[in-house]
Amino acid sequence: MGGPSIRSAGPGDLPVLPSLEEASDTLLDGMLPAGSVELPAAATGRELAAARRILVAGEPPVGFARLEEVDGQAHLEQLSVHPDAAGAGLGRALVEAALGWAREQGYTSMTLCTFADVPFNAPFYASCGFEVVSEPDGELAALRQHEISLGLDSIGRRVAMRAPLRR
């Protein structure tokens, strides 16, 4: 089987993840309408160290998934794949590993927020079993409101999504 293996991040992985996230964000160049708002800065090493779980692919990492907890359920806060590794199934492998980790932890669903009209965002997540949450509530609604306050919706339509976790 080809491709990097997926594993839990170690302390030595964390310093390279912010630049990996920044590189991954360049994949959105030209995919979103031009606007005055930029994507938020990449997570800091401290923020990553405080995450519920970070899964990485490769050594050094060429992709990662940052997992948090929202409304008592798993939440995919960030999925980043380096442009040089894009299109090889690494994002899907990271999502599948994240879903597997969430099941093992006893969560019954996983949520995320993403751009609705970018092919490797909402349509990709739909192919992984996520469905749009038309009216988020609780912490997920608060997260969406925070994204709106950051101006993310002004650069592209955003949606919350949820995948049930079947055992």
Short mmCIF file of N, CA and C in Angstrom, two decimals:
data_model
loop_
_atom_site.label_atom_id
_atom_site.label_comp_id
_atom_site.label_asym_id
_atom_site.label_seq_id
_atom_site.Cartn_x
_atom_site.Cartn_y
_atom_site.Cartn_z
N MET A 1 0.83 -1.17 0.00
CA MET A 1 0.00 0.00 0.00
C MET A 1 0.88 1.24 0.00
N GLY A 2 0.63 2.18 -0.93
CA GLY A 2 1.44 3.38 -1.02
C GLY A 2 0.94 4.48 -0.12
N GLY A 3 1.76 5.51 -0.05
CA GLY A 3 1.36 6.69 0.70
C GLY A 3 1.84 6.65 2.13
N PRO A 4 1.93 7.82 2.72
CA PRO A 4 2.40 7.91 4.11
C PRO A 4 1.40 7.28 5.08
N SER A 5 1.93 6.73 6.16
CA SER A 5 1.06 6.18 7.19
C SER A 5 0.53 7.32 8.05
N ILE A 6 -0.65 7.09 8.63
CA ILE A 6 -1.30 8.08 9.50
C ILE A 6 -1.00 7.68 10.94
N ARG A 7 -0.61 8.67 11.74
CA ARG A 7 -0.26 8.40 13.13
C ARG A 7 -0.61 9.62 13.97
N SER A 8 -0.62 9.46 15.29
CA SER A 8 -0.79 10.59 16.18
C SER A 8 0.46 11.45 16.12
N ALA A 9 0.27 12.76 16.15
CA ALA A 9 1.40 13.68 16.10
C ALA A 9 2.21 13.59 17.38
N GLY A 10 3.50 13.71 17.22
CA GLY A 10 4.40 13.80 18.36
C GLY A 10 4.87 15.24 18.51
N PRO A 11 5.53 15.56 19.62
CA PRO A 11 5.99 16.93 19.86
C PRO A 11 6.87 17.47 18.72
N GLY A 12 7.64 16.61 18.10
CA GLY A 12 8.51 17.05 17.00
C GLY A 12 7.75 17.40 15.73
N ASP A 13 6.51 16.95 15.62
CA ASP A 13 5.71 17.26 14.43
C ASP A 13 5.09 18.65 14.51
N LEU A 14 4.75 19.09 15.72
CA LEU A 14 3.97 20.31 15.90
C LEU A 14 4.61 21.56 15.28
N PRO A 15 5.93 21.76 15.37
CA PRO A 15 6.51 22.97 14.80
C PRO A 15 6.35 23.12 13.28
N VAL A 16 6.20 22.01 12.56
CA VAL A 16 6.09 22.11 11.10
C VAL A 16 4.64 22.26 10.62
N LEU A 17 3.68 22.04 11.50
CA LEU A 17 2.28 22.04 11.08
C LEU A 17 1.75 23.42 10.68
N PRO A 18 2.11 24.53 11.35
CA PRO A 18 1.62 25.83 10.89
C PRO A 18 2.02 26.15 9.44
N SER A 19 3.26 25.87 9.07
CA SER A 19 3.67 26.14 7.68
C SER A 19 3.00 25.18 6.72
N LEU A 20 2.73 23.96 7.16
CA LEU A 20 1.99 23.01 6.34
C LEU A 20 0.57 23.51 6.10
N GLU A 21 -0.07 24.04 7.14
CA GLU A 21 -1.41 24.60 6.99
C GLU A 21 -1.40 25.79 6.02
N GLU A 22 -0.41 26.67 6.15
CA GLU A 22 -0.30 27.81 5.24
C GLU A 22 -0.14 27.35 3.79
N ALA A 23 0.71 26.36 3.56
CA ALA A 23 0.90 25.82 2.22
C ALA A 23 -0.39 25.22 1.69
N SER A 24 -1.10 24.49 2.54
CA SER A 24 -2.36 23.87 2.14
C SER A 24 -3.39 24.93 1.74
N ASP A 25 -3.41 26.05 2.47
CA ASP A 25 -4.36 27.12 2.16
C ASP A 25 -4.16 27.69 0.76
N THR A 26 -2.95 27.55 0.19
CA THR A 26 -2.73 28.06 -1.16
C THR A 26 -3.53 27.28 -2.19
N LEU A 27 -4.00 26.08 -1.82
CA LEU A 27 -4.84 25.30 -2.74
C LEU A 27 -6.17 26.02 -3.01
N LEU A 28 -6.55 26.93 -2.12
CA LEU A 28 -7.79 27.69 -2.29
C LEU A 28 -7.63 28.88 -3.23
N ASP A 29 -6.39 29.24 -3.55
CA ASP A 29 -6.15 30.37 -4.44
C ASP A 29 -6.89 30.15 -5.75
N GLY A 30 -7.70 31.12 -6.14
CA GLY A 30 -8.46 31.03 -7.39
C GLY A 30 -9.75 30.25 -7.27
N MET A 31 -9.97 29.58 -6.14
CA MET A 31 -11.20 28.79 -5.95
C MET A 31 -12.30 29.61 -5.30
N LEU A 32 -11.91 30.66 -4.59
CA LEU A 32 -12.87 31.50 -3.87
C LEU A 32 -12.92 32.86 -4.53
N PRO A 33 -14.08 33.52 -4.46
CA PRO A 33 -14.18 34.86 -5.03
C PRO A 33 -13.19 35.80 -4.35
N ALA A 34 -12.66 36.70 -5.13
CA ALA A 34 -11.74 37.68 -4.55
C ALA A 34 -12.51 38.52 -3.54
N GLY A 35 -11.91 38.78 -2.42
CA GLY A 35 -12.56 39.58 -1.38
C GLY A 35 -11.53 40.28 -0.54
N SER A 36 -12.00 41.11 0.33
CA SER A 36 -11.08 41.89 1.17
C SER A 36 -10.65 41.11 2.40
N VAL A 37 -11.27 39.96 2.63
CA VAL A 37 -10.97 39.18 3.82
C VAL A 37 -10.06 38.02 3.44
N GLU A 38 -9.07 37.78 4.28
CA GLU A 38 -8.17 36.65 4.06
C GLU A 38 -8.54 35.52 5.00
N LEU A 39 -8.05 34.36 4.69
CA LEU A 39 -8.23 33.22 5.59
C LEU A 39 -7.54 33.53 6.91
N PRO A 40 -8.06 33.00 8.01
CA PRO A 40 -7.38 33.22 9.29
C PRO A 40 -5.97 32.64 9.25
N ALA A 41 -5.12 33.19 10.11
CA ALA A 41 -3.75 32.70 10.21
C ALA A 41 -3.76 31.23 10.63
N ALA A 42 -2.73 30.54 10.23
CA ALA A 42 -2.58 29.14 10.63
C ALA A 42 -2.52 29.04 12.15
N ALA A 43 -2.93 27.90 12.64
CA ALA A 43 -2.86 27.64 14.09
C ALA A 43 -1.42 27.73 14.56
N THR A 44 -1.24 28.19 15.77
CA THR A 44 0.09 28.25 16.36
C THR A 44 0.45 26.89 16.94
N GLY A 45 1.71 26.71 17.20
CA GLY A 45 2.16 25.47 17.84
C GLY A 45 1.46 25.25 19.17
N ARG A 46 1.25 26.32 19.92
CA ARG A 46 0.57 26.21 21.22
C ARG A 46 -0.88 25.75 21.03
N GLU A 47 -1.58 26.32 20.04
CA GLU A 47 -2.97 25.90 19.77
C GLU A 47 -3.01 24.44 19.35
N LEU A 48 -2.06 24.04 18.52
CA LEU A 48 -2.02 22.65 18.08
C LEU A 48 -1.73 21.71 19.24
N ALA A 49 -0.83 22.12 20.12
CA ALA A 49 -0.49 21.29 21.28
C ALA A 49 -1.69 21.09 22.20
N ALA A 50 -2.61 22.06 22.20
CA ALA A 50 -3.79 21.98 23.06
C ALA A 50 -4.96 21.25 22.41
N ALA A 51 -4.81 20.85 21.15
CA ALA A 51 -5.90 20.16 20.44
C ALA A 51 -6.23 18.84 21.12
N ARG A 52 -7.46 18.40 20.93
CA ARG A 52 -7.91 17.10 21.47
C ARG A 52 -7.04 15.98 20.89
N ARG A 53 -6.77 16.06 19.59
CA ARG A 53 -5.90 15.08 18.91
C ARG A 53 -5.44 15.68 17.59
N ILE A 54 -4.21 15.39 17.24
CA ILE A 54 -3.67 15.74 15.92
C ILE A 54 -3.19 14.44 15.28
N LEU A 55 -3.69 14.17 14.10
CA LEU A 55 -3.22 13.03 13.32
C LEU A 55 -2.38 13.58 12.17
N VAL A 56 -1.27 12.93 11.89
CA VAL A 56 -0.39 13.38 10.81
C VAL A 56 -0.15 12.24 9.83
N ALA A 57 0.18 12.64 8.61
CA ALA A 57 0.54 11.68 7.56
C ALA A 57 1.96 12.01 7.12
N GLY A 58 2.82 11.01 7.16
CA GLY A 58 4.19 11.18 6.71
C GLY A 58 5.13 11.62 7.80
N GLU A 59 6.42 11.47 7.50
CA GLU A 59 7.47 11.89 8.42
C GLU A 59 8.63 12.43 7.60
N PRO A 60 8.78 13.74 7.53
CA PRO A 60 7.98 14.76 8.21
C PRO A 60 6.57 14.81 7.64
N PRO A 61 5.63 15.39 8.39
CA PRO A 61 4.24 15.40 7.95
C PRO A 61 4.03 16.15 6.63
N VAL A 62 3.17 15.55 5.78
CA VAL A 62 2.73 16.21 4.54
C VAL A 62 1.23 16.48 4.60
N GLY A 63 0.61 16.08 5.70
CA GLY A 63 -0.80 16.35 5.93
C GLY A 63 -1.13 16.13 7.39
N PHE A 64 -2.21 16.82 7.84
CA PHE A 64 -2.64 16.60 9.22
C PHE A 64 -4.12 16.89 9.38
N ALA A 65 -4.69 16.31 10.42
CA ALA A 65 -6.07 16.54 10.83
C ALA A 65 -6.04 16.97 12.28
N ARG A 66 -6.67 18.13 12.57
CA ARG A 66 -6.78 18.63 13.94
C ARG A 66 -8.19 18.36 14.44
N LEU A 67 -8.28 17.63 15.53
CA LEU A 67 -9.57 17.24 16.09
C LEU A 67 -9.81 17.92 17.42
N GLU A 68 -11.02 18.42 17.59
CA GLU A 68 -11.44 19.08 18.82
C GLU A 68 -12.76 18.44 19.25
N GLU A 69 -13.38 19.00 20.28
CA GLU A 69 -14.68 18.55 20.73
C GLU A 69 -15.63 19.74 20.71
N VAL A 70 -16.78 19.57 20.09
CA VAL A 70 -17.82 20.60 19.99
C VAL A 70 -19.14 19.93 20.34
N ASP A 71 -19.88 20.50 21.26
CA ASP A 71 -21.16 19.93 21.69
C ASP A 71 -21.03 18.49 22.15
N GLY A 72 -19.89 18.15 22.76
CA GLY A 72 -19.68 16.80 23.26
C GLY A 72 -19.40 15.77 22.18
N GLN A 73 -19.16 16.23 20.96
CA GLN A 73 -18.88 15.32 19.85
C GLN A 73 -17.55 15.70 19.20
N ALA A 74 -17.01 14.79 18.42
CA ALA A 74 -15.76 15.06 17.71
C ALA A 74 -15.99 16.15 16.66
N HIS A 75 -15.00 16.99 16.47
CA HIS A 75 -15.09 18.07 15.49
C HIS A 75 -13.77 18.13 14.73
N LEU A 76 -13.84 18.05 13.41
CA LEU A 76 -12.67 18.18 12.55
C LEU A 76 -12.42 19.67 12.33
N GLU A 77 -11.53 20.22 13.12
CA GLU A 77 -11.25 21.65 13.09
C GLU A 77 -10.43 22.05 11.87
N GLN A 78 -9.50 21.19 11.47
CA GLN A 78 -8.63 21.53 10.35
C GLN A 78 -8.18 20.26 9.66
N LEU A 79 -8.19 20.30 8.34
CA LEU A 79 -7.60 19.24 7.52
C LEU A 79 -6.69 19.94 6.53
N SER A 80 -5.42 19.62 6.56
CA SER A 80 -4.45 20.26 5.67
C SER A 80 -3.60 19.21 5.00
N VAL A 81 -3.41 19.38 3.70
CA VAL A 81 -2.52 18.52 2.92
C VAL A 81 -1.63 19.44 2.10
N HIS A 82 -0.34 19.19 2.12
CA HIS A 82 0.60 20.00 1.35
C HIS A 82 0.26 19.89 -0.13
N PRO A 83 0.32 21.00 -0.88
CA PRO A 83 -0.02 20.96 -2.31
C PRO A 83 0.76 19.90 -3.09
N ASP A 84 2.01 19.64 -2.71
CA ASP A 84 2.80 18.62 -3.41
C ASP A 84 2.26 17.21 -3.21
N ALA A 85 1.44 17.03 -2.17
CA ALA A 85 0.87 15.71 -1.87
C ALA A 85 -0.62 15.64 -2.18
N ALA A 86 -1.20 16.73 -2.68
CA ALA A 86 -2.64 16.79 -2.94
C ALA A 86 -3.03 15.88 -4.10
N GLY A 87 -4.24 15.37 -4.03
CA GLY A 87 -4.79 14.56 -5.11
C GLY A 87 -4.42 13.10 -5.06
N ALA A 88 -3.73 12.68 -4.01
CA ALA A 88 -3.29 11.29 -3.92
C ALA A 88 -4.07 10.49 -2.89
N GLY A 89 -5.18 11.05 -2.38
CA GLY A 89 -6.00 10.33 -1.42
C GLY A 89 -5.60 10.54 0.03
N LEU A 90 -4.64 11.42 0.27
CA LEU A 90 -4.17 11.64 1.62
C LEU A 90 -5.23 12.30 2.49
N GLY A 91 -5.97 13.27 1.95
CA GLY A 91 -7.04 13.91 2.70
C GLY A 91 -8.08 12.91 3.13
N ARG A 92 -8.48 12.03 2.21
CA ARG A 92 -9.47 11.00 2.53
C ARG A 92 -8.94 10.06 3.61
N ALA A 93 -7.67 9.68 3.50
CA ALA A 93 -7.08 8.79 4.51
C ALA A 93 -7.07 9.46 5.88
N LEU A 94 -6.77 10.75 5.92
CA LEU A 94 -6.79 11.48 7.19
C LEU A 94 -8.20 11.56 7.76
N VAL A 95 -9.19 11.83 6.90
CA VAL A 95 -10.58 11.90 7.38
C VAL A 95 -11.01 10.53 7.91
N GLU A 96 -10.70 9.47 7.19
CA GLU A 96 -11.07 8.13 7.64
C GLU A 96 -10.40 7.80 8.97
N ALA A 97 -9.13 8.18 9.12
CA ALA A 97 -8.43 7.95 10.38
C ALA A 97 -9.07 8.77 11.50
N ALA A 98 -9.47 10.00 11.21
CA ALA A 98 -10.11 10.86 12.20
C ALA A 98 -11.45 10.26 12.63
N LEU A 99 -12.22 9.79 11.67
CA LEU A 99 -13.50 9.15 12.00
C LEU A 99 -13.28 7.90 12.85
N GLY A 100 -12.27 7.12 12.51
CA GLY A 100 -11.95 5.92 13.28
C GLY A 100 -11.54 6.27 14.70
N TRP A 101 -10.70 7.30 14.84
CA TRP A 101 -10.30 7.73 16.18
C TRP A 101 -11.52 8.16 16.98
N ALA A 102 -12.42 8.95 16.37
CA ALA A 102 -13.61 9.43 17.06
C ALA A 102 -14.49 8.27 17.52
N ARG A 103 -14.65 7.25 16.67
CA ARG A 103 -15.42 6.06 17.07
C ARG A 103 -14.79 5.41 18.28
N GLU A 104 -13.46 5.24 18.24
CA GLU A 104 -12.74 4.60 19.35
C GLU A 104 -12.92 5.37 20.65
N GLN A 105 -13.06 6.69 20.56
CA GLN A 105 -13.24 7.53 21.74
C GLN A 105 -14.68 7.51 22.25
N GLY A 106 -15.58 6.88 21.50
CA GLY A 106 -16.97 6.78 21.92
C GLY A 106 -17.88 7.89 21.42
N TYR A 107 -17.37 8.75 20.54
CA TYR A 107 -18.23 9.79 19.96
C TYR A 107 -19.24 9.14 19.02
N THR A 108 -20.40 9.77 18.88
CA THR A 108 -21.43 9.23 17.98
C THR A 108 -21.54 10.03 16.69
N SER A 109 -20.84 11.17 16.62
CA SER A 109 -20.82 11.93 15.37
C SER A 109 -19.58 12.81 15.34
N MET A 110 -19.29 13.31 14.14
CA MET A 110 -18.20 14.26 13.94
C MET A 110 -18.75 15.42 13.11
N THR A 111 -18.41 16.63 13.51
CA THR A 111 -18.83 17.82 12.78
C THR A 111 -17.61 18.51 12.18
N LEU A 112 -17.89 19.46 11.29
CA LEU A 112 -16.86 20.31 10.72
C LEU A 112 -17.56 21.51 10.09
N CYS A 113 -16.80 22.54 9.79
CA CYS A 113 -17.29 23.71 9.05
C CYS A 113 -16.36 23.90 7.86
N THR A 114 -16.93 24.21 6.69
CA THR A 114 -16.12 24.26 5.48
C THR A 114 -16.77 25.13 4.42
N PHE A 115 -16.03 25.39 3.36
CA PHE A 115 -16.57 26.11 2.21
C PHE A 115 -17.48 25.18 1.41
N ALA A 116 -18.68 25.67 1.12
CA ALA A 116 -19.70 24.84 0.47
C ALA A 116 -19.40 24.55 -0.99
N ASP A 117 -18.77 25.49 -1.68
CA ASP A 117 -18.67 25.38 -3.14
C ASP A 117 -17.28 25.04 -3.65
N VAL A 118 -16.37 24.71 -2.77
CA VAL A 118 -15.03 24.29 -3.19
C VAL A 118 -15.04 22.77 -3.31
N PRO A 119 -14.70 22.24 -4.49
CA PRO A 119 -14.82 20.78 -4.71
C PRO A 119 -14.12 19.92 -3.66
N PHE A 120 -12.95 20.36 -3.17
CA PHE A 120 -12.25 19.54 -2.19
C PHE A 120 -12.61 19.94 -0.76
N ASN A 121 -13.73 20.65 -0.60
CA ASN A 121 -14.27 20.97 0.72
C ASN A 121 -15.61 20.24 0.87
N ALA A 122 -16.74 20.94 0.90
CA ALA A 122 -18.03 20.29 1.20
C ALA A 122 -18.34 19.09 0.29
N PRO A 123 -18.14 19.18 -1.03
CA PRO A 123 -18.43 17.98 -1.84
C PRO A 123 -17.54 16.78 -1.46
N PHE A 124 -16.28 17.06 -1.14
CA PHE A 124 -15.38 16.00 -0.71
C PHE A 124 -15.87 15.39 0.61
N TYR A 125 -16.20 16.26 1.58
CA TYR A 125 -16.67 15.74 2.87
C TYR A 125 -17.97 14.96 2.72
N ALA A 126 -18.84 15.39 1.80
CA ALA A 126 -20.07 14.63 1.55
C ALA A 126 -19.73 13.22 1.08
N SER A 127 -18.68 13.09 0.26
CA SER A 127 -18.28 11.76 -0.21
C SER A 127 -17.69 10.91 0.91
N CYS A 128 -17.36 11.55 2.03
CA CYS A 128 -16.84 10.84 3.22
C CYS A 128 -17.94 10.57 4.24
N GLY A 129 -19.20 10.88 3.90
CA GLY A 129 -20.32 10.58 4.79
C GLY A 129 -20.85 11.76 5.58
N PHE A 130 -20.35 12.97 5.34
CA PHE A 130 -20.85 14.15 6.05
C PHE A 130 -22.05 14.73 5.31
N GLU A 131 -22.99 15.26 6.08
CA GLU A 131 -24.17 15.92 5.52
C GLU A 131 -24.26 17.33 6.08
N VAL A 132 -24.79 18.25 5.28
CA VAL A 132 -24.94 19.63 5.71
C VAL A 132 -25.93 19.69 6.88
N VAL A 133 -25.56 20.44 7.90
CA VAL A 133 -26.45 20.73 9.03
C VAL A 133 -27.10 22.07 8.70
N SER A 134 -28.37 22.02 8.32
CA SER A 134 -29.03 23.24 7.82
C SER A 134 -29.18 24.31 8.90
N GLU A 135 -29.42 23.91 10.12
CA GLU A 135 -29.56 24.88 11.21
C GLU A 135 -28.77 24.41 12.43
N PRO A 136 -27.47 24.70 12.43
CA PRO A 136 -26.66 24.28 13.59
C PRO A 136 -27.15 24.95 14.86
N ASP A 137 -26.98 24.25 15.99
CA ASP A 137 -27.33 24.85 17.27
C ASP A 137 -26.16 24.66 18.23
N GLY A 138 -26.32 25.14 19.44
CA GLY A 138 -25.30 24.97 20.46
C GLY A 138 -23.94 25.53 20.08
N GLU A 139 -22.90 24.81 20.47
CA GLU A 139 -21.53 25.25 20.20
C GLU A 139 -21.23 25.31 18.71
N LEU A 140 -21.85 24.41 17.93
CA LEU A 140 -21.62 24.43 16.48
C LEU A 140 -22.17 25.73 15.88
N ALA A 141 -23.33 26.19 16.34
CA ALA A 141 -23.88 27.47 15.88
C ALA A 141 -22.96 28.61 16.30
N ALA A 142 -22.42 28.54 17.51
CA ALA A 142 -21.50 29.58 17.97
C ALA A 142 -20.23 29.60 17.13
N LEU A 143 -19.76 28.43 16.76
CA LEU A 143 -18.58 28.33 15.90
C LEU A 143 -18.85 28.97 14.54
N ARG A 144 -20.02 28.69 13.98
CA ARG A 144 -20.39 29.31 12.69
C ARG A 144 -20.49 30.83 12.84
N GLN A 145 -21.06 31.31 13.94
CA GLN A 145 -21.13 32.76 14.17
C GLN A 145 -19.75 33.37 14.26
N HIS A 146 -18.83 32.67 14.89
CA HIS A 146 -17.45 33.15 14.97
C HIS A 146 -16.83 33.25 13.58
N GLU A 147 -17.07 32.25 12.74
CA GLU A 147 -16.55 32.29 11.37
C GLU A 147 -17.12 33.49 10.61
N ILE A 148 -18.42 33.75 10.80
CA ILE A 148 -19.06 34.90 10.15
C ILE A 148 -18.39 36.18 10.63
N SER A 149 -18.14 36.28 11.94
CA SER A 149 -17.51 37.49 12.49
C SER A 149 -16.10 37.69 11.95
N LEU A 150 -15.42 36.60 11.62
CA LEU A 150 -14.08 36.69 11.02
C LEU A 150 -14.13 37.09 9.55
N GLY A 151 -15.34 37.05 8.96
CA GLY A 151 -15.50 37.41 7.56
C GLY A 151 -15.35 36.25 6.58
N LEU A 152 -15.28 35.03 7.09
CA LEU A 152 -15.09 33.88 6.19
C LEU A 152 -16.23 33.73 5.19
N ASP A 153 -17.46 34.02 5.62
CA ASP A 153 -18.59 33.85 4.70
C ASP A 153 -18.57 34.89 3.58
N SER A 154 -17.82 35.96 3.75
CA SER A 154 -17.74 36.97 2.69
C SER A 154 -16.79 36.54 1.57
N ILE A 155 -15.96 35.53 1.82
CA ILE A 155 -15.07 35.06 0.75
C ILE A 155 -15.56 33.75 0.14
N GLY A 156 -16.60 33.17 0.69
CA GLY A 156 -17.18 31.94 0.15
C GLY A 156 -18.22 31.39 1.09
N ARG A 157 -19.28 30.84 0.52
CA ARG A 157 -20.36 30.28 1.32
C ARG A 157 -19.83 29.16 2.19
N ARG A 158 -20.18 29.20 3.49
CA ARG A 158 -19.72 28.21 4.45
C ARG A 158 -20.90 27.40 4.97
N VAL A 159 -20.63 26.16 5.33
CA VAL A 159 -21.64 25.28 5.90
C VAL A 159 -21.04 24.49 7.05
N ALA A 160 -21.91 24.08 7.97
CA ALA A 160 -21.55 23.09 8.99
C ALA A 160 -21.99 21.74 8.45
N MET A 161 -21.23 20.71 8.76
CA MET A 161 -21.56 19.36 8.31
C MET A 161 -21.40 18.40 9.48
N ARG A 162 -22.08 17.26 9.39
CA ARG A 162 -22.01 16.23 10.44
C ARG A 162 -22.02 14.85 9.79
N ALA A 163 -21.22 13.97 10.35
CA ALA A 163 -21.21 12.56 9.94
C ALA A 163 -21.56 11.71 11.16
N PRO A 164 -22.56 10.83 11.03
CA PRO A 164 -22.83 9.89 12.12
C PRO A 164 -21.70 8.87 12.18
N LEU A 165 -21.39 8.42 13.37
CA LEU A 165 -20.33 7.42 13.53
C LEU A 165 -20.98 6.10 13.91
N ARG A 166 -20.99 5.21 12.98
CA ARG A 166 -21.57 3.89 13.23
C ARG A 166 -20.47 2.96 13.69
N ARG A 167 -20.80 2.15 14.64
CA ARG A 167 -19.80 1.19 15.16
C ARG A 167 -19.74 -0.03 14.31
#
